[in-house]
Short mmCIF file of C-alpha atoms in Angstrom, two decimals:
data_model
loop_
_atom_site.label_atom_id
_atom_site.label_comp_id
_atom_site.label_asym_id
_atom_site.label_seq_id
_atom_site.Cartn_x
_atom_site.Cartn_y
_atom_site.Cartn_z
CA MET G 1 104.56 73.01 107.55
CA LYS G 2 101.73 75.34 106.49
CA LYS G 3 101.86 76.78 103.00
CA TYR G 4 100.38 80.14 103.95
CA LYS G 5 101.03 83.05 106.28
CA VAL G 6 98.36 85.37 107.68
CA GLN G 7 99.70 88.86 108.35
CA LYS G 8 97.97 90.28 111.43
CA SER G 9 100.48 92.93 112.41
CA PRO G 10 102.24 94.64 109.51
CA PHE G 11 105.52 96.47 109.96
CA VAL G 12 104.80 100.19 110.34
CA VAL G 13 107.59 102.03 108.55
CA PRO G 14 108.71 105.11 110.50
CA THR G 15 108.22 108.32 108.49
CA THR G 16 108.76 112.01 109.11
CA ASP G 17 106.34 113.36 106.50
CA GLY G 18 102.97 112.24 107.91
CA LYS G 19 102.57 109.32 105.50
CA LEU G 20 101.36 106.01 106.94
CA ILE G 21 103.14 102.93 105.54
CA GLU G 22 102.07 99.50 106.76
CA GLU G 23 104.22 96.85 105.08
CA HIS G 24 102.32 93.56 105.13
CA PHE G 25 104.94 91.62 103.21
CA GLY G 26 108.42 92.69 102.17
CA LEU G 27 112.01 92.69 103.30
CA SER G 28 110.86 92.97 106.92
CA ASN G 29 109.66 89.35 106.69
CA GLN G 30 112.01 88.03 103.98
CA CYS G 31 109.63 88.21 100.99
CA GLU G 32 110.68 88.65 97.39
CA LEU G 33 108.01 91.30 96.81
CA SER G 34 106.46 93.93 99.04
CA ILE G 35 102.81 94.74 99.66
CA ALA G 36 102.07 97.91 101.61
CA HIS G 37 98.94 99.77 102.66
CA MET G 38 99.58 103.51 102.59
CA ILE G 39 97.83 106.76 103.42
CA ALA G 40 99.36 109.92 101.97
CA PRO G 41 98.11 113.04 103.78
CA PRO G 42 96.87 116.10 101.87
CA LYS G 43 99.68 118.21 100.32
CA TRP G 44 102.21 115.36 100.72
CA SER G 45 105.01 114.77 98.21
CA GLU G 46 108.36 113.05 97.95
CA PRO G 47 111.40 113.64 95.73
CA PHE G 48 111.83 112.17 92.27
CA GLN G 49 113.26 108.66 92.19
CA ILE G 50 114.44 106.10 89.65
CA PRO G 51 113.66 102.77 91.35
CA ASP G 52 115.26 99.44 90.56
CA PHE G 53 111.90 97.67 91.01
CA ASP G 54 108.51 97.61 89.30
CA GLU G 55 105.79 99.29 91.37
CA TYR G 56 102.07 98.64 91.10
CA THR G 57 99.69 101.11 92.79
CA TYR G 58 95.95 100.71 93.39
CA ILE G 59 93.97 103.70 94.72
CA ILE G 60 91.38 102.87 97.40
CA LYS G 61 90.26 106.42 98.33
CA GLY G 62 91.16 109.92 97.20
CA LYS G 63 93.56 110.85 94.42
CA LYS G 64 97.30 110.58 93.86
CA GLN G 65 99.44 112.49 91.38
CA LEU G 66 102.41 110.92 89.63
CA ILE G 67 104.95 112.40 87.27
CA VAL G 68 106.41 109.55 85.23
CA ASP G 69 109.16 110.36 82.73
CA GLY G 70 107.67 113.86 82.33
CA ASP G 71 104.00 112.80 82.05
CA THR G 72 101.63 113.98 84.81
CA ILE G 73 99.03 111.38 85.76
CA VAL G 74 96.24 111.65 88.35
CA LEU G 75 94.86 108.36 89.64
CA GLU G 76 91.49 108.20 91.39
CA ALA G 77 89.78 105.56 93.54
CA GLY G 78 89.44 102.27 91.66
CA GLN G 79 92.31 103.02 89.26
CA SER G 80 95.75 101.44 89.18
CA ILE G 81 99.10 101.81 87.45
CA LYS G 82 102.31 99.88 86.89
CA ILE G 83 105.53 101.89 86.88
CA GLU G 84 108.42 99.93 85.40
CA LYS G 85 111.83 99.95 87.05
CA GLY G 86 114.12 102.58 85.63
CA ALA G 87 111.35 105.16 85.12
CA ARG G 88 111.89 108.56 86.73
CA VAL G 89 108.86 109.06 88.98
CA ARG G 90 107.57 111.45 91.62
CA TYR G 91 104.61 110.59 93.83
CA SER G 92 102.51 113.29 95.50
CA ASN G 93 99.11 114.16 96.90
CA PRO G 94 98.60 117.86 96.14
CA PHE G 95 94.89 117.50 96.88
CA ASP G 96 92.82 118.45 99.95
CA GLU G 97 91.98 114.92 101.12
CA ALA G 98 94.11 111.97 102.11
CA CYS G 99 94.87 109.28 99.53
CA GLU G 100 94.64 105.65 100.62
CA TYR G 101 96.28 103.07 98.39
CA LEU G 102 98.08 99.76 98.07
CA ALA G 103 101.56 99.46 96.62
CA VAL G 104 103.22 96.28 95.40
CA CYS G 105 106.93 96.30 94.51
CA LEU G 106 108.87 93.56 92.73
CA PRO G 107 111.54 92.95 93.88
CA ALA G 108 110.57 94.09 97.37
CA PHE G 109 110.95 97.77 98.22
CA SER G 110 114.31 98.67 99.68
CA ILE G 111 115.69 102.13 100.37
CA ASP G 112 118.84 100.92 98.58
CA LEU G 113 116.82 100.31 95.38
CA VAL G 114 114.68 103.48 95.34
CA ASN G 115 117.39 105.91 94.15
CA ARG G 116 115.74 109.12 95.41
CA GLU G 117 117.07 112.37 94.04
CA GLU G 118 118.31 115.04 96.43
CA ILE G 119 115.92 117.94 96.95
#
């Protein structure tokens, strides 16, 4: 048995907000962590959440704004951040260009673990 897996066709997560989410590894293929390529369109945002997983984000292009436990942070291309589970966080792209980034969650992202607040 081979000790590697090449991902040629990631799972495209259906969204209604214009955000592209391509999950390369995660719950869709029984992995303990998730790795996703994402593109957040200009003026995109999502509600606050208090996830039960650590999330690492690396910005490829553009900028992304985060509010983490009351602190506002803007990440630019080449920068990264780790948000520890239990932090209250809101991700957004209030800027005029799309933001392309990678996200890694441990344990793997699950809608049951994200704990999004109602708008």
